[in-house]
Tab-separated table of N, CA, C and O in Angstrom:
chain	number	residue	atom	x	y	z
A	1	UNK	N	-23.066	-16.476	-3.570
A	1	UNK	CA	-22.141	-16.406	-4.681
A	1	UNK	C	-21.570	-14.994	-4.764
A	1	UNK	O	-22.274	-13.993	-4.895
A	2	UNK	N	-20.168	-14.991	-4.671
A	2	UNK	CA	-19.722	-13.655	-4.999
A	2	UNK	C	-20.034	-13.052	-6.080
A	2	UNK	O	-20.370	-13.758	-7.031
A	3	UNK	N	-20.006	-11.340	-6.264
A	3	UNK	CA	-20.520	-10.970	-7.206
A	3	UNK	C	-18.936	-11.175	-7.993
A	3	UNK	O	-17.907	-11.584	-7.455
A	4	UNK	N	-19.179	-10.636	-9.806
A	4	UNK	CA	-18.190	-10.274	-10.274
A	4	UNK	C	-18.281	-9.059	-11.050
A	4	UNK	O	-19.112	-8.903	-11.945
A	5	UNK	N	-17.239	-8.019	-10.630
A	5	UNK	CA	-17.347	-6.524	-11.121
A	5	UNK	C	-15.671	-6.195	-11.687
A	5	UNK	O	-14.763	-5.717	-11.007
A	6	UNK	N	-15.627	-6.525	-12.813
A	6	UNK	CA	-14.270	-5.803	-13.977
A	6	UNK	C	-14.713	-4.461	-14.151
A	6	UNK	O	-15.811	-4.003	-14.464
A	7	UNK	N	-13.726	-3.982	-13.906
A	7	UNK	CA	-13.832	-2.182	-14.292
A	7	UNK	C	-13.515	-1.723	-15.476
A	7	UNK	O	-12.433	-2.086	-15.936
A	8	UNK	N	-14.435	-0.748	-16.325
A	8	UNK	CA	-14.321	-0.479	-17.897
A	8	UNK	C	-12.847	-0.381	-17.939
A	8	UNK	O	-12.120	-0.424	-16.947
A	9	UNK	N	-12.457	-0.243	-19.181
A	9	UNK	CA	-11.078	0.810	-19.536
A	9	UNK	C	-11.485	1.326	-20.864
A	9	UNK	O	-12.663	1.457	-21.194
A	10	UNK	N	-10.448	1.620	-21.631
A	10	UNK	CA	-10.724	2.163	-22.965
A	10	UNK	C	-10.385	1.031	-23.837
A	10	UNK	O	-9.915	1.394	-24.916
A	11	UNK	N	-10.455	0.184	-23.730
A	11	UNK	CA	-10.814	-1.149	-24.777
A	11	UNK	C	-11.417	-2.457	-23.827
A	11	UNK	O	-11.611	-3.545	-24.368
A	12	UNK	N	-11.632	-2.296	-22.688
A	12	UNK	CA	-12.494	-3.364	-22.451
A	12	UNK	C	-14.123	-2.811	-21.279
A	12	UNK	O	-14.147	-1.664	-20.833
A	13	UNK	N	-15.093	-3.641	-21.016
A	13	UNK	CA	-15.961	-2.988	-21.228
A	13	UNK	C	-15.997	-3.476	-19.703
A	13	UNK	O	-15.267	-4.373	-19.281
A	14	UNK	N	-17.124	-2.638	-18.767
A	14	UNK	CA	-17.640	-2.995	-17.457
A	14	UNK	C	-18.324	-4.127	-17.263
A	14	UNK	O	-19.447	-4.084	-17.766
A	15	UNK	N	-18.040	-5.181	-16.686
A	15	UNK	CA	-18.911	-5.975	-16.258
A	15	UNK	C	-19.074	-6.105	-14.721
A	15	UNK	O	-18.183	-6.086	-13.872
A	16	UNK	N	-20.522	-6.253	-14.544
A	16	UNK	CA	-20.972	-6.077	-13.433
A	16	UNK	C	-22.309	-6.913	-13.271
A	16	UNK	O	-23.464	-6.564	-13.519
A	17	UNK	N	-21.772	-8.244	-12.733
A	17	UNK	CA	-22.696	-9.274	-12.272
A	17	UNK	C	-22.582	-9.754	-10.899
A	17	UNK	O	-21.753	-10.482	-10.353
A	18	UNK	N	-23.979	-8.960	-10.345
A	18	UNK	CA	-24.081	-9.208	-8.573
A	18	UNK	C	-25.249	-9.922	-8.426
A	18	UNK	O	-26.284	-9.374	-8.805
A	19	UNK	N	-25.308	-11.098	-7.929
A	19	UNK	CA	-26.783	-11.892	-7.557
A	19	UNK	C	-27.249	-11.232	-6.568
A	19	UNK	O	-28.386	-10.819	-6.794
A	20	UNK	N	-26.687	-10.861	-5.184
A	20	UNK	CA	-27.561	-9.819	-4.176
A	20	UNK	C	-28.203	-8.696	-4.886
A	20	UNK	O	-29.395	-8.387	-4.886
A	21	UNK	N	-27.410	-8.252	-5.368
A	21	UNK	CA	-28.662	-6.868	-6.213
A	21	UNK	C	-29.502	-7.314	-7.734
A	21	UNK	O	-30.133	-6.592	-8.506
A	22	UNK	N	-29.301	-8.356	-7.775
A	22	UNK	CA	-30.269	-8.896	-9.154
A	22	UNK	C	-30.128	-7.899	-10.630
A	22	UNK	O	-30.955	-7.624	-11.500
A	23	UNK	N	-28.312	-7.427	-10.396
A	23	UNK	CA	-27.686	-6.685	-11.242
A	23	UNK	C	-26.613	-7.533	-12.449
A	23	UNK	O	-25.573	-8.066	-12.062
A	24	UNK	N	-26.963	-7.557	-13.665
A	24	UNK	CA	-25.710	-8.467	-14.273
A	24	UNK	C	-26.297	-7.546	-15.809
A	24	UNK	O	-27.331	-7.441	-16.467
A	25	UNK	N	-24.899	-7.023	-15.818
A	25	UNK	CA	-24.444	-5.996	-16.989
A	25	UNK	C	-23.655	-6.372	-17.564
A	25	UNK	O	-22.995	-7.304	-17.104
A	26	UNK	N	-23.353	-5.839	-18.818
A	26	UNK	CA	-21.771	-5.273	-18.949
A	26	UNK	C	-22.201	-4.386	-20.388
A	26	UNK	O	-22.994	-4.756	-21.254
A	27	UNK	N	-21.470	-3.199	-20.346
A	27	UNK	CA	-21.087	-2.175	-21.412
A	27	UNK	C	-20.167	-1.710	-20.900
A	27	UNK	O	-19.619	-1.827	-19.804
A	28	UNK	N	-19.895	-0.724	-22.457
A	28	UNK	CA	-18.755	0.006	-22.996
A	28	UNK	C	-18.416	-0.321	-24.125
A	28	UNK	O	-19.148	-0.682	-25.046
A	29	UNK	N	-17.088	-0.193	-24.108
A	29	UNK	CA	-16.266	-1.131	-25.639
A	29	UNK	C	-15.514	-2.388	-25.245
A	29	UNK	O	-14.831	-2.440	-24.222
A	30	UNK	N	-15.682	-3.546	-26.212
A	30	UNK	CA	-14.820	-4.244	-26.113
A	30	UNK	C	-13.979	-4.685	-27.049
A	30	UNK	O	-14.500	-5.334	-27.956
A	31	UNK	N	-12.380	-4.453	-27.103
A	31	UNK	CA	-11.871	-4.562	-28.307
A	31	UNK	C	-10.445	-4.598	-27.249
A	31	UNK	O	-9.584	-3.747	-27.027
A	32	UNK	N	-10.617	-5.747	-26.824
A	32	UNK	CA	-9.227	-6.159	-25.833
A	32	UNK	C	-8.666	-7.085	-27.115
A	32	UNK	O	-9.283	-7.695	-27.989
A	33	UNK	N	-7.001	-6.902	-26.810
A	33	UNK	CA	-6.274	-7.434	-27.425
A	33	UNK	C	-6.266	-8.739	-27.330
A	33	UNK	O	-6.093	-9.255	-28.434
A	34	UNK	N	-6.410	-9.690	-26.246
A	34	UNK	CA	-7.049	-10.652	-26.156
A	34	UNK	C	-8.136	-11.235	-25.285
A	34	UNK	O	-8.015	-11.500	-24.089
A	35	UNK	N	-9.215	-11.404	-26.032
A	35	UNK	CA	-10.663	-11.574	-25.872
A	35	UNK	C	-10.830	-12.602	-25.064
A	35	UNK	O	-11.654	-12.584	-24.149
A	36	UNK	N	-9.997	-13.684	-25.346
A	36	UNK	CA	-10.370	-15.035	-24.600
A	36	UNK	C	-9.915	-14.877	-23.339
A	36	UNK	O	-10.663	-15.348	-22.482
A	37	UNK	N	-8.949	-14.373	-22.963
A	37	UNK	CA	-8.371	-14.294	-21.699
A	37	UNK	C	-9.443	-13.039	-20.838
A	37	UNK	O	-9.987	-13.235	-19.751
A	38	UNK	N	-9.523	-11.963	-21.539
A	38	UNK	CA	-10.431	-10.968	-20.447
A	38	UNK	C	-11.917	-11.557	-20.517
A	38	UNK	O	-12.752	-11.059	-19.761
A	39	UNK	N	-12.244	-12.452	-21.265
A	39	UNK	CA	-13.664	-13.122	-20.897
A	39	UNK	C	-13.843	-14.372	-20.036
A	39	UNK	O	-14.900	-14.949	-19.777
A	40	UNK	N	-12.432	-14.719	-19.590
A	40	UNK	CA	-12.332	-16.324	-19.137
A	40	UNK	C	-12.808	-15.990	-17.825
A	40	UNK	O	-13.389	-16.922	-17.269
A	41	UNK	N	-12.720	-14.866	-17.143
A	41	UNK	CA	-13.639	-15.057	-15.529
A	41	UNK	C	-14.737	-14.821	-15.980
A	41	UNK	O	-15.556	-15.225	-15.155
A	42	UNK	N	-15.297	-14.332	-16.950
A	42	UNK	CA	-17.188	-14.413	-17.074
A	42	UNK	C	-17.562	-15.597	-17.352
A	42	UNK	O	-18.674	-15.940	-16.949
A	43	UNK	N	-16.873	-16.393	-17.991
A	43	UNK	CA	-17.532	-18.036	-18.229
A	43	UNK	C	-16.930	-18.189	-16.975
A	43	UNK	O	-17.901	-17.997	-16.243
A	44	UNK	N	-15.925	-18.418	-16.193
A	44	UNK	CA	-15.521	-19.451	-15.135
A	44	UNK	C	-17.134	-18.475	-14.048
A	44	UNK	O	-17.811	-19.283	-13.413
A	45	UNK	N	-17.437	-17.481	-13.963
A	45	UNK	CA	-18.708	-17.170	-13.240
A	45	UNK	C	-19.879	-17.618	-13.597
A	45	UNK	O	-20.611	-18.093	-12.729
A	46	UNK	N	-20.311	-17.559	-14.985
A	46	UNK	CA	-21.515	-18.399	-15.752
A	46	UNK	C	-21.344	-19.610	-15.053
A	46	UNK	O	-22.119	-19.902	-14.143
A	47	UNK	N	-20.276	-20.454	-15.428
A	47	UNK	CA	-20.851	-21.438	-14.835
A	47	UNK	C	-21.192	-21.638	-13.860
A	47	UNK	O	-22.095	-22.450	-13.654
A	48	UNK	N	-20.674	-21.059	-13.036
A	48	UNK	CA	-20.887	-21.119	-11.428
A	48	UNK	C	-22.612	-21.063	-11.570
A	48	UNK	O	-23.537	-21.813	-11.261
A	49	UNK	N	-22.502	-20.011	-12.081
A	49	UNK	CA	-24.538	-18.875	-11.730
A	49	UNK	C	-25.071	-20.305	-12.436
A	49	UNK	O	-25.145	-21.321	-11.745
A	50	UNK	N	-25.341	-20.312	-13.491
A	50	UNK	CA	-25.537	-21.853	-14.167
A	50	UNK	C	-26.146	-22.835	-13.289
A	50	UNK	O	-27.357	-23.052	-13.247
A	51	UNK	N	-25.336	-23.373	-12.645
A	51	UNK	CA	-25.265	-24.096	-11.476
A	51	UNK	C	-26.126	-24.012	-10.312
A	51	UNK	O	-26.842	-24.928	-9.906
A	52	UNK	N	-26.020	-22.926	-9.831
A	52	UNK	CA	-26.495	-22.409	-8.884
A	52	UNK	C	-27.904	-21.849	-8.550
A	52	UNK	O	-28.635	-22.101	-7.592
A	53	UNK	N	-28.174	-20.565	-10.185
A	53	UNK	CA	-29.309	-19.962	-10.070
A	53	UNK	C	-30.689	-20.333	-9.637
A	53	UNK	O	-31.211	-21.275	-10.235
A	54	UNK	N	-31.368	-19.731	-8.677
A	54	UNK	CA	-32.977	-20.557	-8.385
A	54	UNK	C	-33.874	-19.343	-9.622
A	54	UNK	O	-34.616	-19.726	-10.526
A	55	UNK	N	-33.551	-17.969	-9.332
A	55	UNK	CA	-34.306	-17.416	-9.859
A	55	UNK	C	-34.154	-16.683	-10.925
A	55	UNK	O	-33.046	-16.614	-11.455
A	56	UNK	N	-35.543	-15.814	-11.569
A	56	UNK	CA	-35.484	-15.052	-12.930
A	56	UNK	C	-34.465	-14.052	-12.792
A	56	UNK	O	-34.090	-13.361	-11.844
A	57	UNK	N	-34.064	-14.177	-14.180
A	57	UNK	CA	-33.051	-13.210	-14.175
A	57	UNK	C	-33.271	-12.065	-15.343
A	57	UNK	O	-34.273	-12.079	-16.058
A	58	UNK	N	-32.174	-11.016	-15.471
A	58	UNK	CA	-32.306	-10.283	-16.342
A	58	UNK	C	-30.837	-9.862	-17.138
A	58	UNK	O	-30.307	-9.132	-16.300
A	59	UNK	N	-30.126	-9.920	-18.031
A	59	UNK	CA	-29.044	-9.317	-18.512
A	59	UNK	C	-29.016	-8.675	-19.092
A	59	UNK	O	-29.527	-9.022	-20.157
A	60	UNK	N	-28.414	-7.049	-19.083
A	60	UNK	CA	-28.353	-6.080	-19.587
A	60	UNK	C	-26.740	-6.220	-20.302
A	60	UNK	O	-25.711	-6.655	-19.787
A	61	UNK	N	-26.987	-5.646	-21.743
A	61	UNK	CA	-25.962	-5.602	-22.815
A	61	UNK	C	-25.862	-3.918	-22.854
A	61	UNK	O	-26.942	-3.516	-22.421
A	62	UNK	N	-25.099	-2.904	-23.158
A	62	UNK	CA	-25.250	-2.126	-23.397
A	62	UNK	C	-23.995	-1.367	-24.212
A	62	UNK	O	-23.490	-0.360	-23.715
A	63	UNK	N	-23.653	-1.753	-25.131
A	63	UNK	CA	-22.230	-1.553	-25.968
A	63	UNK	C	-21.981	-0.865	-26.788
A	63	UNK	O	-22.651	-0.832	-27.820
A	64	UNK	N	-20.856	-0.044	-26.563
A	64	UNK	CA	-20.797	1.138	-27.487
A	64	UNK	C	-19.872	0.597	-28.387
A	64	UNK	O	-19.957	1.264	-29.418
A	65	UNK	N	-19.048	-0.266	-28.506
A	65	UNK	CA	-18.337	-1.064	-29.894
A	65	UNK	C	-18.066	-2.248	-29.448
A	65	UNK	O	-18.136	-2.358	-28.224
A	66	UNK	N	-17.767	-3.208	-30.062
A	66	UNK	CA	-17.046	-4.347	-29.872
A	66	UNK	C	-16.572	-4.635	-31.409
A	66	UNK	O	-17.017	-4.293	-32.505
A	67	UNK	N	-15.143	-5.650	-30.857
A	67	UNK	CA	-14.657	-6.273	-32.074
A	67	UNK	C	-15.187	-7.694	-32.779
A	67	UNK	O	-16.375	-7.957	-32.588
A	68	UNK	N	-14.590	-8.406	-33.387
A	68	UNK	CA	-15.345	-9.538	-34.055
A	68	UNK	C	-14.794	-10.519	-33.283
A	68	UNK	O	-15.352	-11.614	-33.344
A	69	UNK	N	-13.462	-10.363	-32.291
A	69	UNK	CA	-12.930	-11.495	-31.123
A	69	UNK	C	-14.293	-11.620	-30.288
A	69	UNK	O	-14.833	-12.723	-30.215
A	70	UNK	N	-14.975	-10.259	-29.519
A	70	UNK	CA	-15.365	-10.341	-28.614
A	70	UNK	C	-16.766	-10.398	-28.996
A	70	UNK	O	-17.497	-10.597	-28.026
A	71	UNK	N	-17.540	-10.251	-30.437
A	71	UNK	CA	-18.262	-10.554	-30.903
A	71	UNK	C	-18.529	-12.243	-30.332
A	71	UNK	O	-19.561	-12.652	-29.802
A	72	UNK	N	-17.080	-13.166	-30.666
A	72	UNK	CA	-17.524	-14.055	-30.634
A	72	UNK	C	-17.469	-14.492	-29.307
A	72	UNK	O	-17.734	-15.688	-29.187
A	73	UNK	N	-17.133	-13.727	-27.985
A	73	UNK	CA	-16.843	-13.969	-26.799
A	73	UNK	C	-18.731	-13.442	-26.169
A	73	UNK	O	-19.179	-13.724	-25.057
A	74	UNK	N	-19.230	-12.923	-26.900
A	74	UNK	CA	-20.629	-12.313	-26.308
A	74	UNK	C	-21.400	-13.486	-27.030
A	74	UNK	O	-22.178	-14.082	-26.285
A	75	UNK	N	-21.349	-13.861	-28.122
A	75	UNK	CA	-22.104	-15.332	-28.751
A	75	UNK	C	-21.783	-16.360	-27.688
A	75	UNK	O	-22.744	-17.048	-27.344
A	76	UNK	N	-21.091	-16.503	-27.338
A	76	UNK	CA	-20.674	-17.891	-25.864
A	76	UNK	C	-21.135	-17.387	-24.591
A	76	UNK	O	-21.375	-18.136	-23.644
A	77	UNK	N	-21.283	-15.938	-24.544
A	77	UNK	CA	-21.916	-15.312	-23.437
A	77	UNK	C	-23.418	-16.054	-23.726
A	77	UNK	O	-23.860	-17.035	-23.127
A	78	UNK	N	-24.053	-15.313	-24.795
A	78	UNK	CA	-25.551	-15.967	-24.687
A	78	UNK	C	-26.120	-17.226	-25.020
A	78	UNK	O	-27.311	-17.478	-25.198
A	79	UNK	N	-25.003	-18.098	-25.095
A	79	UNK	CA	-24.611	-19.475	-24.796
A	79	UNK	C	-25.063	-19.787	-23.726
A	79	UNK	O	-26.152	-20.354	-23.800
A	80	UNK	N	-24.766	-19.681	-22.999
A	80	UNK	CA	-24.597	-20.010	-21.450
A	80	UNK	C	-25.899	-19.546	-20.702
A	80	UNK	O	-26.434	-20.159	-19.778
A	81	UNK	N	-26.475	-17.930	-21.454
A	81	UNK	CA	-27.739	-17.659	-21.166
A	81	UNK	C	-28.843	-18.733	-21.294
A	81	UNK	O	-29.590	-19.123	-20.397
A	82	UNK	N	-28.800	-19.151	-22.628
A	82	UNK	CA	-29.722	-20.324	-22.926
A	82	UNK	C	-29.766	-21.210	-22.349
A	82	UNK	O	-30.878	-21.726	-22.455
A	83	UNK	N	-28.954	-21.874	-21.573
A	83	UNK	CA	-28.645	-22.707	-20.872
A	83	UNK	C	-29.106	-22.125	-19.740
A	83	UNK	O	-30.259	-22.463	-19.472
A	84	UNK	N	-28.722	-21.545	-19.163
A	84	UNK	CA	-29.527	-21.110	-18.057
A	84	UNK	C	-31.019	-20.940	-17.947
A	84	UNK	O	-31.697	-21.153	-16.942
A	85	UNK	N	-31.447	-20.509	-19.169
A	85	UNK	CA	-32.942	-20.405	-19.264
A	85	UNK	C	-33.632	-21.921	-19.114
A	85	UNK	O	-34.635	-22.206	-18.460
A	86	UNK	N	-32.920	-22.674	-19.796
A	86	UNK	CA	-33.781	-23.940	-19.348
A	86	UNK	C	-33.804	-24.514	-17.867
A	86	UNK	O	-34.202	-25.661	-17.668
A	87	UNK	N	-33.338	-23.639	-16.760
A	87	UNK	CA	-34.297	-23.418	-15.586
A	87	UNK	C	-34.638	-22.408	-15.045
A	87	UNK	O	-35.311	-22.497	-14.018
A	88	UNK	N	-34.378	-21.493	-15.421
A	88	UNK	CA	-35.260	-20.034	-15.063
A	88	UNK	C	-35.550	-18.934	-16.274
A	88	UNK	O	-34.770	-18.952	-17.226
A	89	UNK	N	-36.157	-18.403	-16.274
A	89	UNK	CA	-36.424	-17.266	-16.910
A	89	UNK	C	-35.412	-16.761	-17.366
A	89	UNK	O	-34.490	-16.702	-16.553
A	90	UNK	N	-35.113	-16.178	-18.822
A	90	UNK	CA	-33.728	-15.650	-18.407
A	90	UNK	C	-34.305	-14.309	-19.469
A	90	UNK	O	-34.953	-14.778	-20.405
A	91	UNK	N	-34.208	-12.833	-19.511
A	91	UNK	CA	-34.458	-11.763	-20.666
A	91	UNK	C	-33.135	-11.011	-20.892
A	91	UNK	O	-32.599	-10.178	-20.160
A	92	UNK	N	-32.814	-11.404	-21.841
A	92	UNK	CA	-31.677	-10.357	-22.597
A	92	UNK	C	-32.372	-8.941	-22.685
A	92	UNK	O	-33.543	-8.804	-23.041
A	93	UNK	N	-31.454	-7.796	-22.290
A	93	UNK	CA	-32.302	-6.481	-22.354
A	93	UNK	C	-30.569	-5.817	-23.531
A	93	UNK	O	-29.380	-5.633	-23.268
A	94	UNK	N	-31.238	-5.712	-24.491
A	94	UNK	CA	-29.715	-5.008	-25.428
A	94	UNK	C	-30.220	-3.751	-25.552
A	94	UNK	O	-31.393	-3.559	-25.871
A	95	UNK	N	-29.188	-2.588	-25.254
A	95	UNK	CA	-29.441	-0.927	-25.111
A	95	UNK	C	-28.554	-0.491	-25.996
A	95	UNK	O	-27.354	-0.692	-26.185
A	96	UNK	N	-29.248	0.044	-26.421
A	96	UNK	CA	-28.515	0.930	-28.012
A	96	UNK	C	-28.595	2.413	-28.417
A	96	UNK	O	-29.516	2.644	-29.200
A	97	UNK	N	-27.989	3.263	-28.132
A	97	UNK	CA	-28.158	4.562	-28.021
A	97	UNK	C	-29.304	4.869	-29.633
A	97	UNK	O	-29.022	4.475	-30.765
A	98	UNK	N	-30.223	5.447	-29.341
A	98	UNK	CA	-30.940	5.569	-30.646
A	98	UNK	C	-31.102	6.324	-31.394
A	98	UNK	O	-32.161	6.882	-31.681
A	99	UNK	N	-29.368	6.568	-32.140
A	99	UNK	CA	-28.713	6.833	-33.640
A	99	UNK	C	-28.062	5.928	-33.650
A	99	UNK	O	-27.276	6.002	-34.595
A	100	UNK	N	-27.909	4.811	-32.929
A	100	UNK	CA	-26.544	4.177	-33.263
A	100	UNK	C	-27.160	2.446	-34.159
A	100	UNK	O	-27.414	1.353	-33.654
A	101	UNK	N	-27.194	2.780	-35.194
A	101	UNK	CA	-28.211	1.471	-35.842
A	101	UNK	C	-26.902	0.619	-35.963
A	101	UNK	O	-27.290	-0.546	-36.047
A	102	UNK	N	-25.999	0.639	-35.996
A	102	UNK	CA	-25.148	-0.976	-36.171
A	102	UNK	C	-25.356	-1.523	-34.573
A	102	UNK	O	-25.465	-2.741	-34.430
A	103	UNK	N	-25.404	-0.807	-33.580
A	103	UNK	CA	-25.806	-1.160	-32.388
A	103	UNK	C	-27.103	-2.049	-32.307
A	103	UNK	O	-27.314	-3.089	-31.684
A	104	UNK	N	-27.845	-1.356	-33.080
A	104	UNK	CA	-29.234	-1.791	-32.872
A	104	UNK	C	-28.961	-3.397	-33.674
A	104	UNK	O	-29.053	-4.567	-33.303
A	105	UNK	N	-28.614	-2.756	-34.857
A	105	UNK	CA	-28.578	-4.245	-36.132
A	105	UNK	C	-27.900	-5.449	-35.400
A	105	UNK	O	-28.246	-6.574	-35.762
A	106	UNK	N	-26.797	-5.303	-34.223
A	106	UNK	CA	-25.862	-5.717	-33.905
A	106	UNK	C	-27.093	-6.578	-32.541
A	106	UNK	O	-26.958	-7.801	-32.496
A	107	UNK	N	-27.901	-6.122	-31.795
A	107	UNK	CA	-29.132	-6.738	-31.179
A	107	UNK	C	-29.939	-7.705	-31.702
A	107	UNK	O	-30.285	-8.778	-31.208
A	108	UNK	N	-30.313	-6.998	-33.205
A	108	UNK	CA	-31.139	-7.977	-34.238
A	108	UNK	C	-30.642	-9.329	-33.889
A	108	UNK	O	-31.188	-10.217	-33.234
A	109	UNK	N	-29.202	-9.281	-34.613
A	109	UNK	CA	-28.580	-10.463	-35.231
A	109	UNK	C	-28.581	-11.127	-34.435
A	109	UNK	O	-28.930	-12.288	-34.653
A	110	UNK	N	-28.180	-10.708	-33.075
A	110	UNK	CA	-28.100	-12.132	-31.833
A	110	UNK	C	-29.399	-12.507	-31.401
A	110	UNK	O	-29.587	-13.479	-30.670
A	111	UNK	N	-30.534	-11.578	-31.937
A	111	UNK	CA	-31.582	-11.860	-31.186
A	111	UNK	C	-32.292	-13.294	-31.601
A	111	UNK	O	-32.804	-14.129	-30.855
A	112	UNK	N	-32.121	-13.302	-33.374
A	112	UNK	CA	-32.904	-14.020	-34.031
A	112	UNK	C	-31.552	-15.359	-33.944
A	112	UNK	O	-31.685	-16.362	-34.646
A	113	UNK	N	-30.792	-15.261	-33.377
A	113	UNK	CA	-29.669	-16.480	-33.069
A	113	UNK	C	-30.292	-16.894	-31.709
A	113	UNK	O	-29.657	-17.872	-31.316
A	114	UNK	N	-31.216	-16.582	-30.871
A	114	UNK	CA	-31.083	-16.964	-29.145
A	114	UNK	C	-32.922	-17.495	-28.978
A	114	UNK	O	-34.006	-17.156	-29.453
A	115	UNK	N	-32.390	-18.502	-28.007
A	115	UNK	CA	-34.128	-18.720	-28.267
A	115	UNK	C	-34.367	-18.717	-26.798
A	115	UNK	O	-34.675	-19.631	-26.033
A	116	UNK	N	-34.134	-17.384	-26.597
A	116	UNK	CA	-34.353	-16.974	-25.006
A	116	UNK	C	-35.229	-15.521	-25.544
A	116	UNK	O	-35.371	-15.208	-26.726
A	117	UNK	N	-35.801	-14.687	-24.256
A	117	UNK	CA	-36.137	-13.518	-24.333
A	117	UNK	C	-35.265	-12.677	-24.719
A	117	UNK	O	-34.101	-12.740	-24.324
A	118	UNK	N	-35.743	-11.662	-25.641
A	118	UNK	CA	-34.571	-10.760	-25.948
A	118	UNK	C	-35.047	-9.849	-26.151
A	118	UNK	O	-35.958	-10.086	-26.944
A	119	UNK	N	-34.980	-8.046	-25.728
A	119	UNK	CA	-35.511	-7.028	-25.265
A	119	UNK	C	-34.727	-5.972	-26.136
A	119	UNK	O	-33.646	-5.772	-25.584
A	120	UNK	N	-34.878	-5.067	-27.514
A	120	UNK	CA	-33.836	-4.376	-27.867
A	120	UNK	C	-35.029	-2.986	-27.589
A	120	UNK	O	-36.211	-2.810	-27.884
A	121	UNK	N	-33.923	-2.141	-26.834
A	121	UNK	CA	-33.781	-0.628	-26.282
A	121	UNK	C	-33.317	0.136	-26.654
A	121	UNK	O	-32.127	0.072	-26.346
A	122	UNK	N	-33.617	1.262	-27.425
A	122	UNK	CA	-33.565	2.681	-27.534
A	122	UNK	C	-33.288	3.262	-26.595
A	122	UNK	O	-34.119	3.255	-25.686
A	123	UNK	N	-32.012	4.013	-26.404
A	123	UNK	CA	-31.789	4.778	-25.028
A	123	UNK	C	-30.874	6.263	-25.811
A	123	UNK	O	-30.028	6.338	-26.702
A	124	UNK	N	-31.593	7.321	-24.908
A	124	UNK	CA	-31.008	8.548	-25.403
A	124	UNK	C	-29.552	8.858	-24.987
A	124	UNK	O	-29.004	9.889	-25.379
């Protein structure tokens, strides 16, 4: 499966999901003018991985803002996680610089929404 790697900008965020390196990220900011369209190759890839995956995985969140579009574009993200977990392992790892508590609060909230693993990180 090809990997998929979008490059940050200053309103949309890095994503970087490679099955050869057992790498699937994405941070920065996301506050694209439209959300549905710069998220439509991460679901058209979910599903693929979905599909496909044999093994445990890990997803790293690591976000320095997002808007309430892409709020709801990362809720359909860990959509798809769950779904995936019901055949492999799946651990949400959310990284939150540690002063940044709406970051953190912003981990909480999805955490106690996901009934997958979910990992919230303090990072300097």
């Amino acid at each position: 499966m090809e990997a998929l790697h979008i490059a940050s900008t200053e309103e949309t965020p890095e994503i970087n999901f490679d099955v050869e390196k057992k790498q699937f990220s994405i941070s920065g900011k996301s506050l694209p003018e439209d959300s549905i369209a710069f998220y439509a190759p991460v679901f058209e890839w979910l599903q693929q991985f979905v599909d496909e995956v044999q093994e445990d995985v890990e997803f790293e969140f690591f976000m320095d803002y997002y808007n309430t579009s892409s709020a709801k574009q990362l809720a359909k993200i860990f959509l798809f996680l769950e779904k995936l977990n019901e055949k492999v392992f799946v651990q949400v790892v959310w990284k939150y610089k540690k002063d940044d508590n709406d970051m953190m609060a912003s981990g909480v909230r999805f955490s106690k929404l996901l009934n997958i693993e979910f990992e919230l990180r303090a990072v300097e």
